[in-house]
Coordinates of C-alpha atoms in Angstrom, one line a residue:
M19 CA 0.7 -4.1 41.8
T20 CA 3.1 -4.4 38.8
L21 CA 2.7 -7.2 36.4
I22 CA 5.9 -9.1 35.3
L23 CA 5.6 -10.9 32.1
S24 CA 8.2 -13.3 30.7
E25 CA 8.8 -13.9 27.0
K26 CA 6.9 -17.0 27.5
D27 CA 4.1 -15.4 29.0
V28 CA 3.8 -12.8 26.1
K29 CA 3.7 -15.6 23.6
K30 CA 0.7 -16.9 25.2
V31 CA -1.5 -13.9 24.8
I32 CA -0.6 -12.4 21.5
G33 CA 0.0 -13.6 17.8
I34 CA 0.7 -12.0 14.3
K35 CA -2.7 -11.4 13.7
D36 CA -3.5 -9.6 16.9
A37 CA -0.3 -7.6 16.4
I38 CA -1.2 -6.6 12.9
K39 CA -4.6 -5.1 14.4
A40 CA -3.0 -3.3 17.1
V41 CA 0.0 -1.9 14.8
E42 CA -2.7 -0.7 12.1
S43 CA -4.5 1.2 14.8
A44 CA -1.4 2.9 16.2
F45 CA -0.5 4.0 12.7
R46 CA -4.1 5.3 12.0
E47 CA -4.0 7.3 15.7
Y48 CA -0.4 8.7 14.5
G49 CA -1.9 9.9 11.1
K50 CA -4.7 11.7 13.2
G51 CA -1.9 13.3 15.3
M52 CA -3.4 11.6 18.5
T53 CA -0.1 10.1 19.9
Q54 CA 3.4 11.5 21.4
M55 CA 6.2 9.8 20.3
P56 CA 9.8 11.6 20.8
A57 CA 12.4 10.6 18.3
K58 CA 14.2 7.3 19.2
I59 CA 17.1 8.0 21.5
Y60 CA 20.4 6.0 20.8
L61 CA 23.3 5.2 22.9
H62 CA 26.3 3.9 20.9
L63 CA 28.6 1.6 23.0
A64 CA 32.1 2.3 21.5
G65 CA 34.3 -1.0 21.3
H66 CA 31.3 -3.3 22.0
N67 CA 29.6 -3.7 18.6
G68 CA 26.2 -2.5 19.7
D69 CA 23.9 -0.1 20.7
F70 CA 21.1 0.8 23.1
R71 CA 17.8 2.4 21.9
A72 CA 15.1 4.2 24.3
M73 CA 11.7 4.4 22.9
P74 CA 8.8 6.3 24.4
A75 CA 5.2 6.7 23.2
Y76 CA 1.7 7.5 24.2
I77 CA -1.5 6.7 22.3
E78 CA -4.2 9.0 23.7
R79 CA -7.4 7.1 22.8
T80 CA -6.2 4.0 24.5
G81 CA -3.9 5.4 27.2
A82 CA -1.4 3.4 26.1
C83 CA 2.0 4.8 27.9
A84 CA 5.1 2.9 27.1
L85 CA 8.8 3.0 27.2
K86 CA 11.0 0.4 25.5
W87 CA 14.6 -0.2 26.3
V88 CA 15.9 -2.3 23.5
N89 CA 19.7 -3.2 22.5
V90 CA 21.0 -4.3 18.9
H91 CA 24.2 -6.3 19.4
P92 CA 25.0 -8.3 16.1
G93 CA 27.8 -10.4 17.7
N94 CA 25.6 -12.1 20.1
K95 CA 25.6 -15.5 18.7
R96 CA 29.2 -15.9 20.6
F97 CA 27.3 -15.6 23.9
N98 CA 24.1 -17.5 22.8
L99 CA 22.0 -14.6 23.1
P100 CA 19.6 -13.0 20.7
T101 CA 21.0 -9.9 18.6
V102 CA 18.0 -8.0 19.8
M103 CA 16.6 -8.0 23.3
A104 CA 14.3 -5.7 24.7
I105 CA 12.2 -4.6 28.2
I106 CA 8.9 -2.7 27.8
T107 CA 7.5 -1.0 30.7
L108 CA 3.8 0.0 30.4
S109 CA 2.8 2.9 32.8
D110 CA -0.6 4.4 34.0
P111 CA -1.0 7.5 32.3
R112 CA -3.2 8.9 35.4
N113 CA -0.6 8.8 38.0
G114 CA 2.7 7.2 36.5
Y115 CA 2.3 3.9 38.4
P116 CA 4.2 0.9 36.5
L117 CA 1.3 -1.5 35.4
C118 CA 3.5 -3.8 33.8
I119 CA 7.1 -4.8 32.7
M120 CA 7.3 -7.2 30.1
A121 CA 10.0 -8.9 27.9
G122 CA 9.8 -7.4 24.8
S123 CA 12.3 -9.1 22.2
Y124 CA 9.2 -11.4 20.9
A125 CA 6.8 -8.2 21.0
T126 CA 9.6 -6.1 19.0
A127 CA 9.9 -8.9 16.2
L128 CA 6.0 -9.2 16.1
R129 CA 5.3 -5.5 15.8
T130 CA 7.8 -5.0 12.9
G131 CA 6.3 -7.9 11.0
A132 CA 3.1 -6.6 11.7
A133 CA 3.9 -3.3 10.4
G134 CA 5.4 -4.8 7.0
A135 CA 2.0 -6.7 6.8
V136 CA 0.1 -3.2 7.2
A137 CA 2.2 -1.6 4.6
A138 CA 1.7 -4.4 1.9
K139 CA -2.1 -4.4 2.6
Y140 CA -2.0 -0.8 1.5
L141 CA 0.7 -0.7 -1.0
A142 CA 1.1 -4.1 -2.6
R143 CA -0.7 -5.4 -5.7
K144 CA -3.5 -7.5 -4.8
D145 CA -2.7 -10.2 -7.2
S146 CA 0.9 -10.5 -5.7
K147 CA 1.7 -13.9 -5.6
I148 CA 5.7 -14.3 -5.2
A149 CA 7.7 -12.6 -2.2
G150 CA 11.5 -12.5 -2.0
M151 CA 13.2 -12.6 1.3
V152 CA 16.5 -10.8 1.1
G153 CA 17.9 -12.0 4.5
C154 CA 16.6 -14.8 6.4
G155 CA 17.1 -14.1 10.2
A156 CA 14.3 -14.0 13.0
Q157 CA 13.1 -11.0 11.8
A158 CA 12.6 -12.3 8.1
E159 CA 10.4 -14.9 10.0
S160 CA 8.1 -12.4 11.3
Q161 CA 8.0 -10.4 8.1
L162 CA 6.9 -13.4 6.5
K163 CA 4.2 -14.4 8.9
G164 CA 2.7 -11.2 8.8
L165 CA 2.6 -11.2 5.0
L166 CA 0.7 -14.3 4.8
E167 CA -1.9 -12.8 6.8
V168 CA -2.6 -10.2 4.2
V169 CA -1.4 -11.5 0.8
R170 CA -2.1 -14.8 -1.0
L171 CA 1.3 -16.3 -1.7
K172 CA 2.4 -19.1 -4.0
E173 CA 6.1 -18.9 -3.6
V174 CA 8.5 -17.5 -1.4
R175 CA 11.9 -17.1 -2.7
V176 CA 15.1 -16.9 0.1
W177 CA 18.5 -15.5 0.1
G178 CA 20.7 -15.5 2.9
K179 CA 24.3 -14.7 3.2
L180 CA 25.0 -18.3 4.3
G181 CA 23.2 -20.9 2.0
S182 CA 22.7 -22.9 5.5
D183 CA 20.6 -20.0 6.8
A184 CA 18.5 -19.9 4.2
V185 CA 17.7 -23.6 4.1
S186 CA 16.8 -23.3 7.9
F187 CA 14.7 -20.5 7.1
V188 CA 12.7 -22.6 4.7
R189 CA 12.5 -25.7 7.2
N190 CA 11.1 -23.3 10.0
M191 CA 8.6 -21.4 7.7
K192 CA 7.3 -24.3 5.8
R193 CA 3.5 -24.2 4.8
P194 CA 1.0 -26.3 2.9
G195 CA 0.4 -25.2 -0.5
L196 CA 3.3 -22.7 -0.4
K197 CA 6.3 -23.1 -2.5
F198 CA 10.0 -22.1 -1.0
T199 CA 12.9 -21.7 -3.2
V200 CA 16.4 -21.1 -2.0
A201 CA 18.0 -18.5 -4.2
K202 CA 21.4 -18.6 -5.5
D203 CA 22.0 -15.0 -5.1
I204 CA 20.0 -11.6 -4.2
E205 CA 19.3 -11.1 -8.1
N206 CA 17.8 -14.4 -8.4
C207 CA 15.7 -13.8 -5.3
V208 CA 14.5 -10.5 -6.2
R209 CA 13.7 -10.7 -10.2
P210 CA 10.7 -12.9 -10.0
S211 CA 9.3 -11.1 -6.8
D212 CA 6.2 -9.2 -6.6
I213 CA 7.0 -8.3 -3.1
V214 CA 10.6 -8.0 -1.6
I215 CA 11.4 -7.8 2.2
T216 CA 15.0 -6.7 3.0
T217 CA 16.1 -7.6 6.5
T218 CA 19.9 -7.3 6.3
P219 CA 22.3 -5.1 8.4
S220 CA 24.0 -4.1 5.2
R221 CA 25.7 -0.6 4.9
K222 CA 25.8 -0.6 1.2
P223 CA 23.1 -0.9 -1.6
I224 CA 22.4 -4.6 -2.2
V225 CA 19.0 -4.6 -4.5
K226 CA 19.3 -2.9 -7.6
L227 CA 16.5 -1.1 -9.5
E228 CA 17.0 -3.0 -13.0
W229 CA 16.1 -6.3 -11.2
L230 CA 12.7 -5.1 -9.9
K231 CA 9.7 -6.2 -11.6
K232 CA 7.1 -3.6 -12.9
G233 CA 4.6 -2.9 -9.8
C234 CA 6.9 -4.3 -7.1
H235 CA 6.4 -3.3 -3.7
I236 CA 9.5 -3.5 -1.2
N237 CA 9.3 -3.5 2.4
A238 CA 12.6 -2.2 3.6
I239 CA 13.2 -3.2 7.2
G240 CA 17.0 -3.9 8.0
A241 CA 18.2 0.1 7.8
D242 CA 17.5 1.0 11.6
A243 CA 20.6 3.2 12.3
E244 CA 22.3 5.7 10.6
G245 CA 24.5 4.7 7.7
K246 CA 22.6 1.7 7.1
E247 CA 20.9 1.0 3.5
E248 CA 20.0 -1.9 1.5
L249 CA 18.5 -0.4 -1.8
D250 CA 20.0 1.5 -4.6
P251 CA 19.0 4.9 -4.6
A252 CA 17.9 4.8 -7.9
I253 CA 14.9 2.6 -6.4
L254 CA 14.1 5.7 -4.1
K255 CA 14.2 8.0 -7.1
K256 CA 11.7 5.9 -9.3
A257 CA 9.5 4.7 -6.5
K258 CA 6.5 6.2 -4.3
I259 CA 8.4 6.1 -0.8
V260 CA 6.1 5.8 2.3
I261 CA 7.8 5.9 5.6
D262 CA 6.7 5.2 9.1
S263 CA 8.0 8.6 10.5
W264 CA 10.1 11.3 9.0
E265 CA 11.9 12.2 12.4
Q266 CA 13.4 8.5 12.6
A267 CA 13.4 7.4 8.7
S268 CA 15.5 10.8 7.9
H269 CA 18.1 9.8 10.4
S270 CA 17.8 6.1 10.8
G271 CA 15.9 4.6 8.0
E272 CA 16.4 3.6 4.3
I273 CA 16.3 7.1 3.0
N274 CA 19.0 8.2 5.6
V275 CA 22.2 7.7 3.6
P276 CA 20.4 9.2 0.1
L277 CA 19.2 12.1 2.1
S278 CA 22.5 12.9 3.5
K279 CA 24.2 12.6 -0.1
K280 CA 21.5 14.8 -1.2
L281 CA 20.2 12.0 -3.8
I282 CA 16.8 12.5 -2.7
S283 CA 14.9 15.2 -0.4
R284 CA 12.1 15.5 1.6
Q285 CA 9.7 16.2 -1.4
D286 CA 10.7 12.7 -3.0
I287 CA 8.8 11.1 0.1
Y288 CA 5.1 10.6 -0.7
A289 CA 3.5 9.8 2.5
D290 CA 3.6 8.3 6.0
I291 CA 1.9 5.2 6.6
G292 CA -0.4 7.0 8.9
E293 CA -1.8 9.3 5.9
I294 CA -2.2 6.4 3.9
I295 CA -4.5 4.2 6.4
N296 CA -6.6 7.2 7.4
G297 CA -6.9 8.0 3.6
T298 CA -5.5 11.5 3.8
K299 CA -3.3 10.4 0.8
R300 CA -4.1 7.4 -1.8
G301 CA -1.8 4.1 -1.5
R302 CA -1.2 2.3 -4.5
I303 CA -2.6 3.9 -7.7
N304 CA -1.7 1.7 -10.6
P305 CA -0.5 -1.9 -10.9
Q306 CA 2.8 -0.7 -12.4
E307 CA 4.0 1.6 -10.2
I308 CA 7.0 0.6 -7.8
T309 CA 6.2 1.4 -3.8
V310 CA 8.5 1.3 -1.0
F311 CA 7.9 1.4 2.7
D312 CA 10.8 2.4 5.0
S313 CA 10.2 0.7 8.4
T314 CA 12.3 2.0 11.3
G315 CA 9.9 0.7 13.8
L316 CA 8.0 3.2 16.1
A317 CA 7.7 3.2 19.7
I318 CA 3.7 3.8 19.1
Q319 CA 3.8 0.1 17.8
D320 CA 5.4 -0.9 21.2
A321 CA 3.1 0.6 23.2
A322 CA 0.1 -0.7 21.1
V323 CA 1.2 -4.2 21.4
A324 CA 2.4 -3.9 25.0
D325 CA -1.3 -2.7 25.7
F326 CA -3.0 -5.6 24.0
V327 CA -0.7 -7.8 25.9
Y328 CA -1.2 -6.5 29.3
R329 CA -5.1 -6.5 29.1
G330 CA -4.8 -9.9 27.7
A331 CA -2.6 -11.4 30.6
L332 CA -4.9 -9.7 33.2
R333 CA -7.7 -11.4 31.7
R334 CA -6.1 -14.7 31.5
R335 CA -4.4 -14.5 34.8
I336 CA -1.0 -14.9 33.3
G337 CA 2.1 -13.6 34.9
K338 CA 3.6 -12.7 38.2
R339 CA 2.4 -9.5 40.3
M340 CA 5.0 -7.6 42.4
D341 CA 4.8 -4.8 44.8
L342 CA 7.5 -2.8 43.0
I343 CA 6.4 0.7 44.6
P344 CA 4.3 0.4 47.7
K345 CA 1.9 3.0 48.7
S346 CA 2.9 6.0 50.9

């Protein structure tokens, strides 16, 4: 029978620590060439200020076979709905039976935060103390939660387009012994930061090269569709660029606009994250270099997290079972 899991069910089973392990494992298998993952498919909705994305993936080692159907509608506040909503279907690779259908919004935020954490683990300086959050929505929260699992921060600087959003972010994310500062502008947020995390929907560069500290690491998260960018292309010309997937990043990641304008080329890309994790290529080589992780969100991340959630829900008898496809 098919297991049906609500968002509340998913939250009972997985947290950021488990998501980081699952995502790192998925990246490792991707780096070995042991996954299947067609490029993300976009369905653009003219006149509706939003889009849908279909994301299939298969991880051979675990047998996780999943499809995520996810939307991004920036204007959803007026409907009292999240900007991002998702459903993940996990199927049995032996016969195609739908093992589980689960709410995927929390899992999506979690796996993206986990990807940022994995990147910081391998690319950020080990002595990083200050993080700058450029953008302070729901994705910024999951990014910071992930980062706090791999880096010992002393201060978090926060910038939001609306100052009230930054204040709310600080209130929600307060931790003992961790200082929070609401930055007056993006420059003030970025300049002191050892790690910069960008999570905005910007379609023009908002972070400048001259603001970055030597040895800074950037997790570029916000650019997830064609035409989006957050970083000054001069940063990409100077930095060591690590991507999650060439197929996706070149069309919808932080590098997509500079590539289309021929400001950078594929030769400027140092590695994908799977190569770094597997040791095929080294991560950070010296404390002075600037590193950038271009995260577009891979379907293998969803498959890995969904597989963990499904197995955990079975063990804990969480969720409802439905006979969606009766045996013939």
